[in-house]
PDB file of C-alpha atoms in Angstrom:
ATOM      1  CA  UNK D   1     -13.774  -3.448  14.799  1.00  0.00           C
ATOM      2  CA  UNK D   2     -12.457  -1.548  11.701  1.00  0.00           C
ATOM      3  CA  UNK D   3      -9.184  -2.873  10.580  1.00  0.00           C
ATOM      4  CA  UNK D   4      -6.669  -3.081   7.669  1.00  0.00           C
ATOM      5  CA  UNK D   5      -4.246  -5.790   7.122  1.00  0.00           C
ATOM      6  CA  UNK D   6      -1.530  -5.230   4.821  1.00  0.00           C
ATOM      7  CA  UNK D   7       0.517  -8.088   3.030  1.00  0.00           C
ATOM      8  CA  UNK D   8       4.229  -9.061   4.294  1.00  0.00           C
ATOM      9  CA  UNK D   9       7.634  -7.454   3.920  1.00  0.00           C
ATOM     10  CA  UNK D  10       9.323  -7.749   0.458  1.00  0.00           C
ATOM     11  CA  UNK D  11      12.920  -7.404  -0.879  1.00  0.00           C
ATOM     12  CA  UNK D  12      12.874  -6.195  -4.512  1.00  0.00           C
ATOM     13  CA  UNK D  13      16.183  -5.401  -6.982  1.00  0.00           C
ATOM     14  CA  UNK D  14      16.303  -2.058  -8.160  1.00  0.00           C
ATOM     15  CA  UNK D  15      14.533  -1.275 -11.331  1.00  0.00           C
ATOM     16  CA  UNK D  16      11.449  -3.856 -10.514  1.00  0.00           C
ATOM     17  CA  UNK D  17       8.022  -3.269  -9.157  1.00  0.00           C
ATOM     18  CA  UNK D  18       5.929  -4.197  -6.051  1.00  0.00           C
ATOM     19  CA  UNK D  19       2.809  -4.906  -5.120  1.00  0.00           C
ATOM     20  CA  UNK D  20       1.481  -4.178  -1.563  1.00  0.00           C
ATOM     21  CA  UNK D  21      -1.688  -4.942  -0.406  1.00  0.00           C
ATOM     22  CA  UNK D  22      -4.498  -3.654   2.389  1.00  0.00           C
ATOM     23  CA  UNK D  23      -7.321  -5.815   3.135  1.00  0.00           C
ATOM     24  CA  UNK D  24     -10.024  -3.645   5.349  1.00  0.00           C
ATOM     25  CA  UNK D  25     -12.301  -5.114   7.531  1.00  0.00           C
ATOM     26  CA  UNK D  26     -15.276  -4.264  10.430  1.00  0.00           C
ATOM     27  CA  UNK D  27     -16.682  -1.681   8.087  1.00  0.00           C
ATOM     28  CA  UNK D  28     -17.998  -0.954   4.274  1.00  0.00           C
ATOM     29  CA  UNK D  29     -15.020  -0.517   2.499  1.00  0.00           C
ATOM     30  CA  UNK D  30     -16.679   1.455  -0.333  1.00  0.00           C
ATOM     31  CA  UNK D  31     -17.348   4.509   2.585  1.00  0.00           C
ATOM     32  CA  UNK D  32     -13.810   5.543   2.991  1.00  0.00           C
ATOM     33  CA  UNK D  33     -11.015   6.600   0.663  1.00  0.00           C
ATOM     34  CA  UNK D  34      -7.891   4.346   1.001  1.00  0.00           C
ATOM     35  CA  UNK D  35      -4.569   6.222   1.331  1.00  0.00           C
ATOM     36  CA  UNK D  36      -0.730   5.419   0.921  1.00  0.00           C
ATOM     37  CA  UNK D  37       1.408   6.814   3.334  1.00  0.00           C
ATOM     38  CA  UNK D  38       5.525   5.802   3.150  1.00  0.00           C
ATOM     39  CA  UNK D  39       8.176   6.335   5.899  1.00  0.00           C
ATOM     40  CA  UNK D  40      11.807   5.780   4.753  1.00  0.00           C
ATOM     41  CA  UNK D  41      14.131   4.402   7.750  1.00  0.00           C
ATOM     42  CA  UNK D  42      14.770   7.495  10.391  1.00  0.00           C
ATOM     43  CA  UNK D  43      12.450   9.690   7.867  1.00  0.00           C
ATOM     44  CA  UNK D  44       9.009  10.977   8.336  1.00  0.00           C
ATOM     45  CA  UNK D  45       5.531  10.292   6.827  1.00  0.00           C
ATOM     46  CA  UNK D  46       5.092  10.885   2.745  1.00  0.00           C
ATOM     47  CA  UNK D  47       1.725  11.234   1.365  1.00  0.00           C
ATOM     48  CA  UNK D  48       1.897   8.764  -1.911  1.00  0.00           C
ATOM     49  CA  UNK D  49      -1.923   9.358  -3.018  1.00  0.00           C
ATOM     50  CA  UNK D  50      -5.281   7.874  -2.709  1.00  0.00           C
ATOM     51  CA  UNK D  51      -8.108   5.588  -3.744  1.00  0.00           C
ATOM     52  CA  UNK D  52     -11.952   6.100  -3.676  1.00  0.00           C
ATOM     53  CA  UNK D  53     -12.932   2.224  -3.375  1.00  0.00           C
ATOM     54  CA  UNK D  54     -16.153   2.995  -4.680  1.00  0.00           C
ATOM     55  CA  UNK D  55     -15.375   4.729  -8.031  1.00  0.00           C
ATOM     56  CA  UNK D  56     -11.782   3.259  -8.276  1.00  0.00           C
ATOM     57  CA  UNK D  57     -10.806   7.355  -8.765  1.00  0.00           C
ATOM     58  CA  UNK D  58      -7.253   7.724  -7.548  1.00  0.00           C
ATOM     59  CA  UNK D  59      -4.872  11.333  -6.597  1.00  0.00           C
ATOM     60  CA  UNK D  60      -1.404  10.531  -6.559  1.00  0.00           C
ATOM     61  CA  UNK D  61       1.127  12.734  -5.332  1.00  0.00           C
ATOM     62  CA  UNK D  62       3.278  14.643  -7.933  1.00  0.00           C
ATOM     63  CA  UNK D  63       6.558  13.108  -6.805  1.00  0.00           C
ATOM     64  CA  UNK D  64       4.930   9.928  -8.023  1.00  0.00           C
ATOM     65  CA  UNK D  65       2.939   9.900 -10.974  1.00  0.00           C
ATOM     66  CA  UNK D  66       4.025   7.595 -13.749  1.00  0.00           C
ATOM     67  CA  UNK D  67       5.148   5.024 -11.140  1.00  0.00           C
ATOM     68  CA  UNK D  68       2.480   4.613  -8.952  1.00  0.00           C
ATOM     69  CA  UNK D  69      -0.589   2.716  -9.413  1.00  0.00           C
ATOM     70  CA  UNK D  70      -3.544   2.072  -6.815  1.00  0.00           C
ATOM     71  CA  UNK D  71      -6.383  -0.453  -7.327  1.00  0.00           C
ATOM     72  CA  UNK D  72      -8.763  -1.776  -5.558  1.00  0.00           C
ATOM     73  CA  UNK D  73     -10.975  -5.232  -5.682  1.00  0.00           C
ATOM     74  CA  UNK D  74     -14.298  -4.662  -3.843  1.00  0.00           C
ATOM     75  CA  UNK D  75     -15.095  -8.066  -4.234  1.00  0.00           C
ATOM     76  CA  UNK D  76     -12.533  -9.308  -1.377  1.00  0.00           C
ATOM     77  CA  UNK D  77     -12.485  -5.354   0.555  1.00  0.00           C
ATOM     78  CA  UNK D  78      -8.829  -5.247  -0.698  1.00  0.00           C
ATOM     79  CA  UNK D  79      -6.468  -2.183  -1.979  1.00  0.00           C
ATOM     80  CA  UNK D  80      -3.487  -2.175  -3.643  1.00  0.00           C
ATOM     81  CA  UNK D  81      -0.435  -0.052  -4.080  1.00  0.00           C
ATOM     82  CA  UNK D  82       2.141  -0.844  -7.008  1.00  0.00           C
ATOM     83  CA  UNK D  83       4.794   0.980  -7.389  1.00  0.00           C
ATOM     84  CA  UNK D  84       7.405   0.460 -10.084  1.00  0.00           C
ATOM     85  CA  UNK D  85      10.967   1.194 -10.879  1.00  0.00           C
ATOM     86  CA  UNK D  86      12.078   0.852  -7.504  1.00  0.00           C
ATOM     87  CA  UNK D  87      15.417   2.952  -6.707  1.00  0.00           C
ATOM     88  CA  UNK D  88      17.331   2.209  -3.152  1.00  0.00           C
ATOM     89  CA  UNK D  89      15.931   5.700  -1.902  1.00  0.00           C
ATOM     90  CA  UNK D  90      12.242   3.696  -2.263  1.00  0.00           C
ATOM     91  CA  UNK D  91      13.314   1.767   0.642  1.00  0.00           C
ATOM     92  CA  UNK D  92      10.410   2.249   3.273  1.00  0.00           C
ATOM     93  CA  UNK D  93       7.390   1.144   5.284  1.00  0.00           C
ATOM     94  CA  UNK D  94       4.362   1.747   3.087  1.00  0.00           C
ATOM     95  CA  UNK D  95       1.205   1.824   5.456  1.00  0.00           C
ATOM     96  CA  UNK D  96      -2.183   2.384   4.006  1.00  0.00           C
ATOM     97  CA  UNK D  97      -4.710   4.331   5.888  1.00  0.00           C
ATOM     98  CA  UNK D  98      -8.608   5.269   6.009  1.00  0.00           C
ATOM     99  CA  UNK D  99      -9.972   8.583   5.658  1.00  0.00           C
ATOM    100  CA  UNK D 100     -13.073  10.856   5.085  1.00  0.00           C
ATOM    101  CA  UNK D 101     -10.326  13.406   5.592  1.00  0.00           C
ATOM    102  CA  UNK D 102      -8.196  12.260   8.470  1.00  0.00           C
ATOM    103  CA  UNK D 103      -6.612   9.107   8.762  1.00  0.00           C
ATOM    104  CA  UNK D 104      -8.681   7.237  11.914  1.00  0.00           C
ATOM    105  CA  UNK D 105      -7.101   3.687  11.271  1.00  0.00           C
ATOM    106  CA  UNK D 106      -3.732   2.787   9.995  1.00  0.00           C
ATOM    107  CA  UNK D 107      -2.411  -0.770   8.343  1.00  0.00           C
ATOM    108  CA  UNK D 108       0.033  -2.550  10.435  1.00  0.00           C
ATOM    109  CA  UNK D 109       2.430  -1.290   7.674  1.00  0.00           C
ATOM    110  CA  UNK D 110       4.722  -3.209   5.218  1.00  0.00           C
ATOM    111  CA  UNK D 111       8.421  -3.002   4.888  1.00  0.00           C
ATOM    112  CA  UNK D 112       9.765  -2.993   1.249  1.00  0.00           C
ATOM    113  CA  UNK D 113      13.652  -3.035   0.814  1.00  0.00           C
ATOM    114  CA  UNK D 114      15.143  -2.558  -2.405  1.00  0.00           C
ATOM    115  CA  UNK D 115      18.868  -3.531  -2.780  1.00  0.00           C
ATOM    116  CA  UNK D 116      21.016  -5.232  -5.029  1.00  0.00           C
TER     117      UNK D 116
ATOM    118  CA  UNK C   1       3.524  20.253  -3.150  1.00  0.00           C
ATOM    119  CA  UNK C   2       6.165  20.998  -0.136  1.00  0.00           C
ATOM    120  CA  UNK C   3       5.840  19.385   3.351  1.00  0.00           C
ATOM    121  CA  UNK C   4       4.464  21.752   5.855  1.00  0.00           C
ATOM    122  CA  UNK C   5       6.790  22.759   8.626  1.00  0.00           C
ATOM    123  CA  UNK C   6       7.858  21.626  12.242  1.00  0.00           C
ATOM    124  CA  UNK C   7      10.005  22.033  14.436  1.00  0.00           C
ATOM    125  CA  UNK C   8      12.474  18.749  14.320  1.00  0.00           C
ATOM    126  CA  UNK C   9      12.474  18.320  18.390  1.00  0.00           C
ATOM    127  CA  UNK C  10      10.327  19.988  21.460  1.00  0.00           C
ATOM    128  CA  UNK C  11      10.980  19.035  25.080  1.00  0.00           C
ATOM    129  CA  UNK C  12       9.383  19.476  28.381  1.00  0.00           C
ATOM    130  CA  UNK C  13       9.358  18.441  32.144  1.00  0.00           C
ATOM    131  CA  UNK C  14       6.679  16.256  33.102  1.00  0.00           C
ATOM    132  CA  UNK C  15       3.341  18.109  33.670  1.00  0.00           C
ATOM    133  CA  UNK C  16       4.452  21.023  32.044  1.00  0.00           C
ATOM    134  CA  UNK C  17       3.034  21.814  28.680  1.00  0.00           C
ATOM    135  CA  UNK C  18       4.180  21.813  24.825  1.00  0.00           C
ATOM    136  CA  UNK C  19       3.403  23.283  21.943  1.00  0.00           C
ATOM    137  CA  UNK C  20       4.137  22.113  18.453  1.00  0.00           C
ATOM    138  CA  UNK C  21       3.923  24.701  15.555  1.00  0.00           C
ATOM    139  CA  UNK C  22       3.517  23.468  11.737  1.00  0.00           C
ATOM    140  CA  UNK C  23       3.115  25.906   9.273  1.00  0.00           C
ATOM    141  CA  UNK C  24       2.005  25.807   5.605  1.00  0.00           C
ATOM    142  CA  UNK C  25       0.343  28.081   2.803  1.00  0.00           C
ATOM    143  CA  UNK C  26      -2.575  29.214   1.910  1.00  0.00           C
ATOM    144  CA  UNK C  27      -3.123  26.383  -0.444  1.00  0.00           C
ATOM    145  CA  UNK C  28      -2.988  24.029   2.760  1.00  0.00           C
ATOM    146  CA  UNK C  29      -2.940  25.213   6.293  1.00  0.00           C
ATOM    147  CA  UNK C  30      -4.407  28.477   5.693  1.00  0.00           C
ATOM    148  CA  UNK C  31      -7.397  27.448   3.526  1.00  0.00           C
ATOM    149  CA  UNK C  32      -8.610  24.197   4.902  1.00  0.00           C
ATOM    150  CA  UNK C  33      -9.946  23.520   8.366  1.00  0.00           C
ATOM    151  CA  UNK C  34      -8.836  19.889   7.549  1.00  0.00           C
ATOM    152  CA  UNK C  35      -5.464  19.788   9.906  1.00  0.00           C
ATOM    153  CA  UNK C  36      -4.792  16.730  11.820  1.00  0.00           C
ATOM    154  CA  UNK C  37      -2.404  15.429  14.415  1.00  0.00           C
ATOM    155  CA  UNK C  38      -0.637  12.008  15.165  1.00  0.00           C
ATOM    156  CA  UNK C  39       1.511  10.745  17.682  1.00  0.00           C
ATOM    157  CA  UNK C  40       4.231   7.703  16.240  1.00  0.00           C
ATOM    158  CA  UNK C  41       5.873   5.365  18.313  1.00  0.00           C
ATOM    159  CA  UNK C  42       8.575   3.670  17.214  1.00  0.00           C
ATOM    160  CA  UNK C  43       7.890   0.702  15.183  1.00  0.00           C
ATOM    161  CA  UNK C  44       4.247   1.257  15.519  1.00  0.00           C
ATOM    162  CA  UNK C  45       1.234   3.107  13.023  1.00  0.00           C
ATOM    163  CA  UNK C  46       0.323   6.734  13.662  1.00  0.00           C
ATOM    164  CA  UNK C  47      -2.273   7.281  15.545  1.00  0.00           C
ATOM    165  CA  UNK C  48      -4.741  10.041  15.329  1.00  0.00           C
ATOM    166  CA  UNK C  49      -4.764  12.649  18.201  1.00  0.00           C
ATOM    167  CA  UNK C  50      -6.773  15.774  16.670  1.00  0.00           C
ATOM    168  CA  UNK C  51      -8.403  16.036  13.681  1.00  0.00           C
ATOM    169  CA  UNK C  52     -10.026  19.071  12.130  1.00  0.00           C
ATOM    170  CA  UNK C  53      -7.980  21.288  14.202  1.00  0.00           C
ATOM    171  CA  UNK C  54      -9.492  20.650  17.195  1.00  0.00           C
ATOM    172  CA  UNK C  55     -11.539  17.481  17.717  1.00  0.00           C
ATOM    173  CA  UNK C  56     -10.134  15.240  19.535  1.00  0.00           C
ATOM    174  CA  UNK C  57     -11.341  11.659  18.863  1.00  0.00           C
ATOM    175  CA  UNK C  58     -12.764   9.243  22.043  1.00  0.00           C
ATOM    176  CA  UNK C  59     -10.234   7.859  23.838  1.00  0.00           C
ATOM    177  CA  UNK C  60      -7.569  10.774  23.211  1.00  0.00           C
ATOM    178  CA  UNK C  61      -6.824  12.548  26.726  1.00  0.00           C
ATOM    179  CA  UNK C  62      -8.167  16.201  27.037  1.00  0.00           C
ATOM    180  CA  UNK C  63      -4.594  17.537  27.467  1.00  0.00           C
ATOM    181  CA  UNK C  64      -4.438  17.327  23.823  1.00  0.00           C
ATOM    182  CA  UNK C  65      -5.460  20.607  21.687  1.00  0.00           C
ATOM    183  CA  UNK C  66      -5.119  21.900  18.486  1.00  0.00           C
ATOM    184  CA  UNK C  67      -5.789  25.178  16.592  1.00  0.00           C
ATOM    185  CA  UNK C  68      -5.023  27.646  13.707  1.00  0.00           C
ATOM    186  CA  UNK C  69      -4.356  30.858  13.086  1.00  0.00           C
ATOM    187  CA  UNK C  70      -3.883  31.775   9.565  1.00  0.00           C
ATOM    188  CA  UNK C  71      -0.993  29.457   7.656  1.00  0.00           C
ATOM    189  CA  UNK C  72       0.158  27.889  11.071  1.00  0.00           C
ATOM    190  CA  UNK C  73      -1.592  25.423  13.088  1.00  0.00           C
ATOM    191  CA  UNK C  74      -0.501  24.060  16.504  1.00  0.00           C
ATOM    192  CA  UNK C  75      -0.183  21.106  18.860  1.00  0.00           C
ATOM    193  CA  UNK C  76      -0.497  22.027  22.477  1.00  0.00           C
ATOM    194  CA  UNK C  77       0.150  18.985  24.754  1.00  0.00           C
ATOM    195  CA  UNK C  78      -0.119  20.582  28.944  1.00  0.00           C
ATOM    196  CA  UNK C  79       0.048  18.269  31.948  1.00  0.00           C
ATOM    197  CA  UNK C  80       3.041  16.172  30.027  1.00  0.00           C
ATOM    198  CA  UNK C  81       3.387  12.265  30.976  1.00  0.00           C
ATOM    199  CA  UNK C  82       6.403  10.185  29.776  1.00  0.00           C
ATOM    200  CA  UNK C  83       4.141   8.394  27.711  1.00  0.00           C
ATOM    201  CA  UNK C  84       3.770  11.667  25.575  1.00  0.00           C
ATOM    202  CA  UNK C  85       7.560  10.965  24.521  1.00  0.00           C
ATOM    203  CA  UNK C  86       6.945  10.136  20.774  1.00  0.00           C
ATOM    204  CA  UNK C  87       6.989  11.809  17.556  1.00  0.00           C
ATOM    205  CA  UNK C  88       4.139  13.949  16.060  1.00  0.00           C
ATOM    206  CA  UNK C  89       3.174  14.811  12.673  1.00  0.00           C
ATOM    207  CA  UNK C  90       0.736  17.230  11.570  1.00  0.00           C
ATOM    208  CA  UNK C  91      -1.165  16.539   8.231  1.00  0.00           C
ATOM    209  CA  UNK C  92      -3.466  18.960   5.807  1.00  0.00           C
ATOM    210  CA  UNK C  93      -5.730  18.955   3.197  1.00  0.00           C
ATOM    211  CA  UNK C  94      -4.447  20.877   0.362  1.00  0.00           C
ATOM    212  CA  UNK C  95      -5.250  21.792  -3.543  1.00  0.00           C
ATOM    213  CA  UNK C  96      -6.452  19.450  -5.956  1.00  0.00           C
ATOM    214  CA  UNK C  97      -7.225  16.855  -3.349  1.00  0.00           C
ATOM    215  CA  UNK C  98      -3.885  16.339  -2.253  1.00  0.00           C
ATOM    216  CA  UNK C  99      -2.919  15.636   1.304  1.00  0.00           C
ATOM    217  CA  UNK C 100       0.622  16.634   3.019  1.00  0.00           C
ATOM    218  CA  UNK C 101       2.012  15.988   5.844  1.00  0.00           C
ATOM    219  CA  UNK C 102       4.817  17.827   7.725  1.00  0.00           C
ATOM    220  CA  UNK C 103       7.939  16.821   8.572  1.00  0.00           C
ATOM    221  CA  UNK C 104       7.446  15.716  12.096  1.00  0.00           C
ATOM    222  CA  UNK C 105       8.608  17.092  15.524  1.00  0.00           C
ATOM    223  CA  UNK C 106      10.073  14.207  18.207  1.00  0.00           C
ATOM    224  CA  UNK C 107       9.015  15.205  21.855  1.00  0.00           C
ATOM    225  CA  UNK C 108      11.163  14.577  24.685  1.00  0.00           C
ATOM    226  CA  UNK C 109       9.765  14.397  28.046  1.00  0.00           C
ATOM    227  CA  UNK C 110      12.551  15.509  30.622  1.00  0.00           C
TER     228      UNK C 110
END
């Protein structure tokens, strides 16, 4: 069955980067675009941008460009999300999803807190 | 690009129906057939209840609808069970391969 696995939670100091991560499984990850969907505590779903695993072509979503970066390695099925100069406000659960268009399976999700 | 917009709650009486409104532009809603729905739990993943309007994928129950009409699309939920209590987001294709999502409606089931 299709699934994606995404690395554990992570506390980060503001002004440093992270690095999440989204292995897929039970399918070819090259078929589907990769997304990055975030959800800040009490907040609703943000589009961040997305990946085509098979060209390594990304979108990202205006709010972010200049800090985000997505890769992929096909080698091991795995995405990534990095996204740098973390402020408190980037305190969410990043999930990564897979889509033709829609999103029909969703990572577990990964909580990143950035404090002092 | 803006989120698209819902209502923040909706409520019903069990087996009564809902709908859910979220509107957008032209540049989204309006010129895309691409507009999907998920239900959120909390502490759990979305999950996808209609897609491309109106499909609804195996396994989602048939009181579960979608549809458009020009910039707004809508949710329609009839026969409503407390498991229905959850929040729903609607989500779009829009310009220069961007996706947005709205800003998510929390249902209440009486």
């Amino acid at each position: 069955q299709v699934q994606l696995v995404q690395s554990g939670a992570e506390v980060k100091k503001p002004g440093a980067s992270v690095k999440v991560s989204c292995k897929a499984s039970g399918y070819t990850f090259t078929d589907y675009y990769i997304h990055w969907v975030r959800q800040a505590p009490g907040q609703g779903l943000e589009w961040m941008g997305r990946i085509n695993p098979n060209s390594g072509g990304t979108n990202y979503a205006e709010k972010f460009q200049g800090r985000v970066t997505m890769t992929r390695d096909t080698s091991i099925s795995t995405a990534y999300l990095e996204l740098g100069r973390l402020i408190s406000d980037d305190t969410a659960v990043y999930y990564c999803g897979r889509t033709r268009v829609h999103f029909d399976s969703w990572g577990q999700g990964t909580l990143v807190t950035v404090s002092s | 690009q803006s989120a698209l917009t819902q209502p923040p709650s909706a409520s019903g009486s069990p087996g009564q129906s809902v709908t859910i409104s979220c509107t957008g532009t032209s540049s989204d809603v309006g010129g895309y057939n691409y507009v999907s729905w998920y239900q959120q739990h909390p502490g759990k993943a979305p999950k996808l209840m209609i897609y491309e309007v109106n499909k609804r994928p195996s396994g989602v129950p048939d009181r579960f609808s979608g549809s458009k009409s020009g910039n707004t699309a809508s949710l329609t939920v009839s026969g409503l069970q407390a498991e229905d209590e959850a929040d729903y987001y609607c989500n779009s294709y829009a310009d220069n391969n961007n996706l947005v999502f709205g800003g998510g409606t929390k249902l209440t089931v009486l």
